[in-house]
mmCIF file with all atom_site columns, C-alpha atoms in Angstrom:
data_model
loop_
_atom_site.group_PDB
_atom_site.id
_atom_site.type_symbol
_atom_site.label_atom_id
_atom_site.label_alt_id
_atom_site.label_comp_id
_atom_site.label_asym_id
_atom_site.label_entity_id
_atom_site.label_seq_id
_atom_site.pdbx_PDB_ins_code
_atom_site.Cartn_x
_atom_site.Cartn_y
_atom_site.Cartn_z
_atom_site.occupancy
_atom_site.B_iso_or_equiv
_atom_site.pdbx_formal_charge
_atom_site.auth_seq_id
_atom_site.auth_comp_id
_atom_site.auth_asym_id
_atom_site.auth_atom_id
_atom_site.pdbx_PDB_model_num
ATOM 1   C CA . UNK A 1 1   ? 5.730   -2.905  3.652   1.00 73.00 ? 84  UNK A CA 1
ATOM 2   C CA . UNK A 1 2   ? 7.892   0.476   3.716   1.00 82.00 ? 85  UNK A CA 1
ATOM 3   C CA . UNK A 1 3   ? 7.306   0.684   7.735   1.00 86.00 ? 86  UNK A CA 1
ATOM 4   C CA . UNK A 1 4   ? 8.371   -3.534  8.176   1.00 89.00 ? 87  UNK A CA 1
ATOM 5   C CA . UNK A 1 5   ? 11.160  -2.831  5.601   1.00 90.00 ? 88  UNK A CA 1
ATOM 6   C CA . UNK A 1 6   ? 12.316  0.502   7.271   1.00 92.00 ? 89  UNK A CA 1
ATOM 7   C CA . UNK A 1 7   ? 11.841  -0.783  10.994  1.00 93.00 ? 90  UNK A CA 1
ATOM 8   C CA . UNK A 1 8   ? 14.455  -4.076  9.957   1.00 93.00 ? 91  UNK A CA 1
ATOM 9   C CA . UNK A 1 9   ? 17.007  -1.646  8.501   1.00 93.00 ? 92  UNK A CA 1
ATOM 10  C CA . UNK A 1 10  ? 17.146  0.507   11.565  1.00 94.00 ? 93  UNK A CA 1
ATOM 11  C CA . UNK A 1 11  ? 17.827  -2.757  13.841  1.00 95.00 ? 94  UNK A CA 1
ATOM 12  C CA . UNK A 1 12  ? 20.285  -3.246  11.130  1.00 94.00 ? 95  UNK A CA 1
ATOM 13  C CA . UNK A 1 13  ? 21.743  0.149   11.853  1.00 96.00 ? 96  UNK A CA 1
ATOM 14  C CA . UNK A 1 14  ? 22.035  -1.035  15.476  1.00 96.00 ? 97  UNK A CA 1
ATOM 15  C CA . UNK A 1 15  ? 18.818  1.639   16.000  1.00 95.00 ? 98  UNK A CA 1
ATOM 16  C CA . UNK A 1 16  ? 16.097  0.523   19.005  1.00 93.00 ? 99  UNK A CA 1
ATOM 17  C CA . UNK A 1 17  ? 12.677  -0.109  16.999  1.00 94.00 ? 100 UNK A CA 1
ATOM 18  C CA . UNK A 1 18  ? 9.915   -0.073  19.736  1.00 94.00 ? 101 UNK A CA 1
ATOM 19  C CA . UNK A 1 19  ? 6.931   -0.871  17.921  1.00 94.00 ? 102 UNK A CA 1
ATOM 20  C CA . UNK A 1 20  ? 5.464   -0.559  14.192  1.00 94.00 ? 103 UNK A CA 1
ATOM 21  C CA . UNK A 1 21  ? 2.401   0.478   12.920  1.00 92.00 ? 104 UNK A CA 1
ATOM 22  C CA . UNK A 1 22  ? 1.280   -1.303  9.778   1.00 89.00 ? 105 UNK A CA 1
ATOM 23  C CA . UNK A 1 23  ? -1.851  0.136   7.912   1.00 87.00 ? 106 UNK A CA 1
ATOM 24  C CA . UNK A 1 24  ? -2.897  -2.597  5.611   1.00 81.00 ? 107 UNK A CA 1
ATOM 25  C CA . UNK A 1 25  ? -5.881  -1.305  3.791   1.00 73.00 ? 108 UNK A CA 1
ATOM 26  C CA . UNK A 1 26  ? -8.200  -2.542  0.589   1.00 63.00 ? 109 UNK A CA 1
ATOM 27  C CA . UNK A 1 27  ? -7.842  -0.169  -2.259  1.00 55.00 ? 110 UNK A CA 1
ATOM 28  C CA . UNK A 1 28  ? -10.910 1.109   -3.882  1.00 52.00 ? 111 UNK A CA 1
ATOM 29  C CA . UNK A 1 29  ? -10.143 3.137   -7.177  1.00 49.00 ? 112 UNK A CA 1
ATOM 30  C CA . UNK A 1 30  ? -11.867 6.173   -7.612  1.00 48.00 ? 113 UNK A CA 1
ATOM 31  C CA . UNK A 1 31  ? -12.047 5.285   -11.536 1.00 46.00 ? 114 UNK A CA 1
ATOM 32  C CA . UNK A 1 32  ? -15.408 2.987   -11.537 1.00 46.00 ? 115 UNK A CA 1
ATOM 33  C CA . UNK A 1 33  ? -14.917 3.060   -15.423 1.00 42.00 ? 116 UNK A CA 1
ATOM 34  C CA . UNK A 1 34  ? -11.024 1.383   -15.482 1.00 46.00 ? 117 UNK A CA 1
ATOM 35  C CA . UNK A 1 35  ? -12.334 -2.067  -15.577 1.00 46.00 ? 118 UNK A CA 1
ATOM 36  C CA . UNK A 1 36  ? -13.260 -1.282  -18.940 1.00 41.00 ? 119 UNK A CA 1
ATOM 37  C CA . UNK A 1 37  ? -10.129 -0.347  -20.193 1.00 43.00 ? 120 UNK A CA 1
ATOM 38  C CA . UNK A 1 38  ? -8.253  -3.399  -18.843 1.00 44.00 ? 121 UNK A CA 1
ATOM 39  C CA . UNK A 1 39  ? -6.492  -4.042  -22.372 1.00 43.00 ? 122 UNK A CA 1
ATOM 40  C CA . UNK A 1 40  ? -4.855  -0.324  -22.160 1.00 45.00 ? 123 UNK A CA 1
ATOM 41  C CA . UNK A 1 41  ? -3.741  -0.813  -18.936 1.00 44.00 ? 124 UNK A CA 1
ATOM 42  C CA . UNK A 1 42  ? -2.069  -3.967  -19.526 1.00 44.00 ? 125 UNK A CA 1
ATOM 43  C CA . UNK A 1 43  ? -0.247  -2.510  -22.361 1.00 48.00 ? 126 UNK A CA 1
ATOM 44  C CA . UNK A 1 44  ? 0.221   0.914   -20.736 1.00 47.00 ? 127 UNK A CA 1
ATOM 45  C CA . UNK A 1 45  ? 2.185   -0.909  -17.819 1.00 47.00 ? 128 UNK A CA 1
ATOM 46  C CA . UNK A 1 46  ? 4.202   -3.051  -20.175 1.00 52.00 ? 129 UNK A CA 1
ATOM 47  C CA . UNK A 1 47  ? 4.977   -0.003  -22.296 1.00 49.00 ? 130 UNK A CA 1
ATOM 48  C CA . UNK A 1 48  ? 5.501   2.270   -18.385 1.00 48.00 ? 131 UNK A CA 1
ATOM 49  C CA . UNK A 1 49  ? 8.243   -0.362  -17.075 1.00 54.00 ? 132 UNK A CA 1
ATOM 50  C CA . UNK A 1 50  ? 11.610  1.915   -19.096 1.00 62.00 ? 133 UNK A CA 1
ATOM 51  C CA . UNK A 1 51  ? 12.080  5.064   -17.487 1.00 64.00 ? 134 UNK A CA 1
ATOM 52  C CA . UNK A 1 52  ? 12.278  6.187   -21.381 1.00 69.00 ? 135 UNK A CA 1
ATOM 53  C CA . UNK A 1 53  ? 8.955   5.540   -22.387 1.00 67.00 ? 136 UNK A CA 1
ATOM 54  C CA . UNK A 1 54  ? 7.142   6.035   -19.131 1.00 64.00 ? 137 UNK A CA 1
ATOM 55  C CA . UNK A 1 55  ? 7.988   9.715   -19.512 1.00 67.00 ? 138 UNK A CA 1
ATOM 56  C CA . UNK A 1 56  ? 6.814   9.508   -22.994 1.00 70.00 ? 139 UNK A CA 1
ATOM 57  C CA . UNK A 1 57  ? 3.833   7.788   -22.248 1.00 70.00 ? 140 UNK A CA 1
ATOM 58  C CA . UNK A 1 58  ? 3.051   10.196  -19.554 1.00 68.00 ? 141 UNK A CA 1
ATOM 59  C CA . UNK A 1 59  ? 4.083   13.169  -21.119 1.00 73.00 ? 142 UNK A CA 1
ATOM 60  C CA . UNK A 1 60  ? 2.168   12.369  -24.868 1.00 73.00 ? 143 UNK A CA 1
ATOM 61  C CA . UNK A 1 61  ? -1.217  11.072  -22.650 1.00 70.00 ? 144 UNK A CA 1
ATOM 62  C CA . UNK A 1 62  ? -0.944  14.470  -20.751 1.00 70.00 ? 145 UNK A CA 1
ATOM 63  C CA . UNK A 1 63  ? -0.574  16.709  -23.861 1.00 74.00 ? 146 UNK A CA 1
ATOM 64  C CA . UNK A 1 64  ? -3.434  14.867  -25.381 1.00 74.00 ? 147 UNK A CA 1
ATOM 65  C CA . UNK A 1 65  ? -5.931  14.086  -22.710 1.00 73.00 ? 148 UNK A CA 1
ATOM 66  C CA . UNK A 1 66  ? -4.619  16.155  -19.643 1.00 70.00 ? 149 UNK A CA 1
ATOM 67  C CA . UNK A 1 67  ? -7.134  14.509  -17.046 1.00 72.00 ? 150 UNK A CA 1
ATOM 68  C CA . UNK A 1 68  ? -5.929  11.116  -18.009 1.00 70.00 ? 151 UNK A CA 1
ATOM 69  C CA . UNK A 1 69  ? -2.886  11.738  -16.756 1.00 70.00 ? 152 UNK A CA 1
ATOM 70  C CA . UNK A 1 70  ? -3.475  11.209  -12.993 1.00 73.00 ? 153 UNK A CA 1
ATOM 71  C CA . UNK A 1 71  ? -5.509  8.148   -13.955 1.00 74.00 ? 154 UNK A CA 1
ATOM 72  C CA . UNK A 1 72  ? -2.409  7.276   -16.112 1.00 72.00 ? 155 UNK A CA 1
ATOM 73  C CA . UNK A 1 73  ? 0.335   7.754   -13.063 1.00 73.00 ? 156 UNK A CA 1
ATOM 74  C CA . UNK A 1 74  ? -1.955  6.012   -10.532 1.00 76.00 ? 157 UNK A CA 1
ATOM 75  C CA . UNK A 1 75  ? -2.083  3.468   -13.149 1.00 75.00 ? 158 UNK A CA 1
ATOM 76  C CA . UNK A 1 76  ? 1.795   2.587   -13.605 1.00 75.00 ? 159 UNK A CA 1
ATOM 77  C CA . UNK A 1 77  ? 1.927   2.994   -9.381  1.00 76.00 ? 160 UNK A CA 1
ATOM 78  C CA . UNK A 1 78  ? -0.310  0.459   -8.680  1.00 77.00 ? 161 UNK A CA 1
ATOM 79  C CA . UNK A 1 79  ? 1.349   -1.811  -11.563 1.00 76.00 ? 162 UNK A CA 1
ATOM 80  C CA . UNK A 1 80  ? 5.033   -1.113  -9.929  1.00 76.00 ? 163 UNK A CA 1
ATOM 81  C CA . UNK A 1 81  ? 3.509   -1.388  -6.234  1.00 77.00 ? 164 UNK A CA 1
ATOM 82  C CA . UNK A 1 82  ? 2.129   -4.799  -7.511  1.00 78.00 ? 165 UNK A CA 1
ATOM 83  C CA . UNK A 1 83  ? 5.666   -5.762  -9.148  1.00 77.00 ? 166 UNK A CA 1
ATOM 84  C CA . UNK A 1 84  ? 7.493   -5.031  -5.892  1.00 78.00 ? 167 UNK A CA 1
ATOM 85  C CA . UNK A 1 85  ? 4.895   -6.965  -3.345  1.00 77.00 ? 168 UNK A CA 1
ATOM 86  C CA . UNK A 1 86  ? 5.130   -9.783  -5.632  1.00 80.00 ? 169 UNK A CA 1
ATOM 87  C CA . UNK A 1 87  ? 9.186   -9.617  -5.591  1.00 82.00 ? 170 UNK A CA 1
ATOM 88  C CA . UNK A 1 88  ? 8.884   -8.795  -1.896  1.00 82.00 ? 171 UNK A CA 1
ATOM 89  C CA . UNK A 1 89  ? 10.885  -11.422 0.835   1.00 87.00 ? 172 UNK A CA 1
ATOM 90  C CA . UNK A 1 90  ? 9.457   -10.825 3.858   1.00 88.00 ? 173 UNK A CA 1
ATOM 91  C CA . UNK A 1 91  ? 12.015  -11.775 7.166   1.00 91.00 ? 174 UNK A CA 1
ATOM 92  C CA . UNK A 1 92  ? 10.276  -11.773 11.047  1.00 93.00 ? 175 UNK A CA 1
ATOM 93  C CA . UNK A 1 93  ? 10.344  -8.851  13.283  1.00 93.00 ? 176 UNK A CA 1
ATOM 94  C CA . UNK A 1 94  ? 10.269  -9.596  16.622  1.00 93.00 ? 177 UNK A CA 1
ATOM 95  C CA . UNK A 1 95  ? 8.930   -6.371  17.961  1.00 94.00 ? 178 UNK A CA 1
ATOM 96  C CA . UNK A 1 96  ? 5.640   -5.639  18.712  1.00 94.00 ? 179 UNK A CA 1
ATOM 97  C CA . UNK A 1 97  ? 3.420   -4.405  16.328  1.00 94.00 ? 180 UNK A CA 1
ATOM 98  C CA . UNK A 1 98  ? -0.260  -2.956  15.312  1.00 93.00 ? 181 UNK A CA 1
ATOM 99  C CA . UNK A 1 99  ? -2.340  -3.913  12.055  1.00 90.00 ? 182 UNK A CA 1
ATOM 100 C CA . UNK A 1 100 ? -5.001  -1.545  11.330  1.00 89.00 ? 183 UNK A CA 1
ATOM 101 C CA . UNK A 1 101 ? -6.499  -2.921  8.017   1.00 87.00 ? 184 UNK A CA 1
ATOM 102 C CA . UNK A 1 102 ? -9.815  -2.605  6.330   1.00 83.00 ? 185 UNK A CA 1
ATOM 103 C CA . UNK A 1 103 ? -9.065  -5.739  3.765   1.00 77.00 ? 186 UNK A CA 1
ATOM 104 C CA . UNK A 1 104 ? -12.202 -7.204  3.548   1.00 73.00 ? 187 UNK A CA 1
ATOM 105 C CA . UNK A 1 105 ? -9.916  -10.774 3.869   1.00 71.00 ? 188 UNK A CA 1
ATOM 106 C CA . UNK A 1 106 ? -8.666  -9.982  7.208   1.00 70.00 ? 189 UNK A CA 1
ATOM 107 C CA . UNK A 1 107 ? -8.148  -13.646 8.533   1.00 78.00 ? 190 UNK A CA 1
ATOM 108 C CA . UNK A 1 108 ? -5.850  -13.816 5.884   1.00 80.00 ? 191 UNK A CA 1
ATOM 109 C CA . UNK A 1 109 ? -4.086  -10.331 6.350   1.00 78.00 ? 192 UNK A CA 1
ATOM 110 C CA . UNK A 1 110 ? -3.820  -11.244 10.228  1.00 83.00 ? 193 UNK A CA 1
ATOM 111 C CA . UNK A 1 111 ? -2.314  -14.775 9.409   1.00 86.00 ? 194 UNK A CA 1
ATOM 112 C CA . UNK A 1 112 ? 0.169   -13.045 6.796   1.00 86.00 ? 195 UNK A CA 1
ATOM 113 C CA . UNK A 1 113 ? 1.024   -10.613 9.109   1.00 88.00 ? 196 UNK A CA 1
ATOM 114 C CA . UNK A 1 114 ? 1.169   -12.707 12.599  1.00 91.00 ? 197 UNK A CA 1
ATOM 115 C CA . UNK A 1 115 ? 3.991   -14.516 10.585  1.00 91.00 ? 198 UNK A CA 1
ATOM 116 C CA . UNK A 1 116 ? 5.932   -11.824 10.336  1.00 91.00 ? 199 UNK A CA 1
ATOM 117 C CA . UNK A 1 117 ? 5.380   -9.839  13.695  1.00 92.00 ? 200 UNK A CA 1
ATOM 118 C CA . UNK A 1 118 ? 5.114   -12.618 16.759  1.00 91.00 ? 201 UNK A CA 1
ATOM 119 C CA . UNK A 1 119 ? 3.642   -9.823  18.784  1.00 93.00 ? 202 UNK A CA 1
ATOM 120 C CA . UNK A 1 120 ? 0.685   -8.446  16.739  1.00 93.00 ? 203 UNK A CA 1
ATOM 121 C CA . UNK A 1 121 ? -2.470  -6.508  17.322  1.00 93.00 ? 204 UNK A CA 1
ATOM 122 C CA . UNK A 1 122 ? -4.895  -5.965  14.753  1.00 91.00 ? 205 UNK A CA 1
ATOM 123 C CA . UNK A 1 123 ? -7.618  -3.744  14.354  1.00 90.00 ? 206 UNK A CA 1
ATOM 124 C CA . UNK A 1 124 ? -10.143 -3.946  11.683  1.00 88.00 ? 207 UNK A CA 1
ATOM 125 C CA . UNK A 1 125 ? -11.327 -0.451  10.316  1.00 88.00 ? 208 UNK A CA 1
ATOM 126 C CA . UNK A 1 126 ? -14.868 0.320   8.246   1.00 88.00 ? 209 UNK A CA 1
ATOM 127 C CA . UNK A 1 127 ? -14.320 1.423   4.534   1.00 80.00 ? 210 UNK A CA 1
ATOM 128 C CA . UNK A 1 128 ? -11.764 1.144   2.795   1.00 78.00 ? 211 UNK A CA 1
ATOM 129 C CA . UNK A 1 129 ? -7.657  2.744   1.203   1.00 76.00 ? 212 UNK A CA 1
ATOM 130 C CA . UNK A 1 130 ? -9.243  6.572   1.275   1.00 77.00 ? 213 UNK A CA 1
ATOM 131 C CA . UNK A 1 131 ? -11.250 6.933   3.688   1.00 82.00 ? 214 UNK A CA 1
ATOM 132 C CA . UNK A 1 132 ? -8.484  5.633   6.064   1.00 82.00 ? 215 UNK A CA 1
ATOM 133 C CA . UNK A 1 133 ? -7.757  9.283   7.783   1.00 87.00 ? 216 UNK A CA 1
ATOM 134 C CA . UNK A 1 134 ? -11.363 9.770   8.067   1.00 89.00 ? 217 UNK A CA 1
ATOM 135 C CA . UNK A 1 135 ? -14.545 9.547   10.545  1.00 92.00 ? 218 UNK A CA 1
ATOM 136 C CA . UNK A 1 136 ? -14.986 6.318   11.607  1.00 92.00 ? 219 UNK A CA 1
ATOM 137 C CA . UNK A 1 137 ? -11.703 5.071   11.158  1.00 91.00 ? 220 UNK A CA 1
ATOM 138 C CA . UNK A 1 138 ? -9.745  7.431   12.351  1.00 92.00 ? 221 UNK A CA 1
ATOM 139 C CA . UNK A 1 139 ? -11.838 7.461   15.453  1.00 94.00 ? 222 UNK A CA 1
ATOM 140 C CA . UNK A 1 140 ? -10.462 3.574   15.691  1.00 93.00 ? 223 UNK A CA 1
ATOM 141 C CA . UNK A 1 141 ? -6.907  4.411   14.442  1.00 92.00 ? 224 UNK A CA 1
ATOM 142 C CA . UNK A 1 142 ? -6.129  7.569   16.371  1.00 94.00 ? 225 UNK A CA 1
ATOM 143 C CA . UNK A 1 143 ? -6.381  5.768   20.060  1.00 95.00 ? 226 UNK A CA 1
ATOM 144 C CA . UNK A 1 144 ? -5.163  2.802   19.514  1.00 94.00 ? 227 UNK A CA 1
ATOM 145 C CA . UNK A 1 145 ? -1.774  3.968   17.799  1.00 92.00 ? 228 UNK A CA 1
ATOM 146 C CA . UNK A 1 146 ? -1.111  6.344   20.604  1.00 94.00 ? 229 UNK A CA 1
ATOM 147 C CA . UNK A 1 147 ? -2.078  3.066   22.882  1.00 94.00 ? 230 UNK A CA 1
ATOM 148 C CA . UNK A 1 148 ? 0.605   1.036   20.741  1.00 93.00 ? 231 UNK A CA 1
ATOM 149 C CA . UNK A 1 149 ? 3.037   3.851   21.491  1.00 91.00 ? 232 UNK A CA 1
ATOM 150 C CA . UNK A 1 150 ? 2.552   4.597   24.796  1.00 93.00 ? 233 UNK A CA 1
ATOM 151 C CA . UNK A 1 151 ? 2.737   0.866   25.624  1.00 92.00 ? 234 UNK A CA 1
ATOM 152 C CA . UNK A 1 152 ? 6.232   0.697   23.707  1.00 88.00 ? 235 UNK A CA 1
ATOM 153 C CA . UNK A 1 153 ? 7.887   3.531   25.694  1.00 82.00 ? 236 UNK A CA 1
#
């Protein structure tokens, strides 16, 4: 979304956007034990949406339980990531552009996407948000990026 957003105000700006690069990938948290605490993070996100008492929050759950906290500000991230993607009004791009996802709903992603960007190419990547950067996807990701570039000079 920041790449698609970015790329339109840059044609905006008059600026020559050659291609994009989208990565679109499933998130897996690393906390197996948050579904658990649903209830808390419900109210910690309703009580994290002032800037006030977000730094409270954040500042009283790190005095108290100091390796909450990065559960705590992934937390609120993913709750304000979710807030903006669902405020989110997508216009077409009519350059050409690559999908590299891992969403295990890809048909979907590549409808979503093929929307948006007329001129898509979509790869589908093993695993999953994290292990994006690493062996095998990057193996997939690395060539056909530089392809996508190379293509668009």
């Amino acid at each position: 979304c920041v790449a698609f957003e970015a790329a339109h105000h840059l044609r905006a700006a008059q600026r020559v956007v050659a291609w994009i690069g989208i990565l679109d990938t499933a998130f897996e948290s690393p906390y197996r034990w948050s579904r658990f605490l649903r209830p808390g993070v419900l109210l910690t996100c309703r009580i994290g949406a002032s800037d006030a008492r977000r730094r409270v929050l954040v500042s009283l759950v790190h005095r108290l339980l100091p390796q909450g906290s990065l559960w705590l500000r992934g937390v609120l991230l993913k709750s304000f990531r979710k807030r903006a993607i669902n405020h989110w009004q997508p216009r077409p791009l009519p350059v050409p552009a690559l999908l590299a996802t891992s969403h295990p709903d890809e048909p979907t992603m590549r409808q979503r996407w093929s929307a948006l960007c007329p001129d898509l190419r979509v790869i589908q990547l093993p695993g999953h948000h994290r292990a994006l950067f690493q062996s095998p996807s990057i193996e997939l990701l690395t060539p056909a990026f530089e392809a996508a570039a190379c293509a668009a000079r």
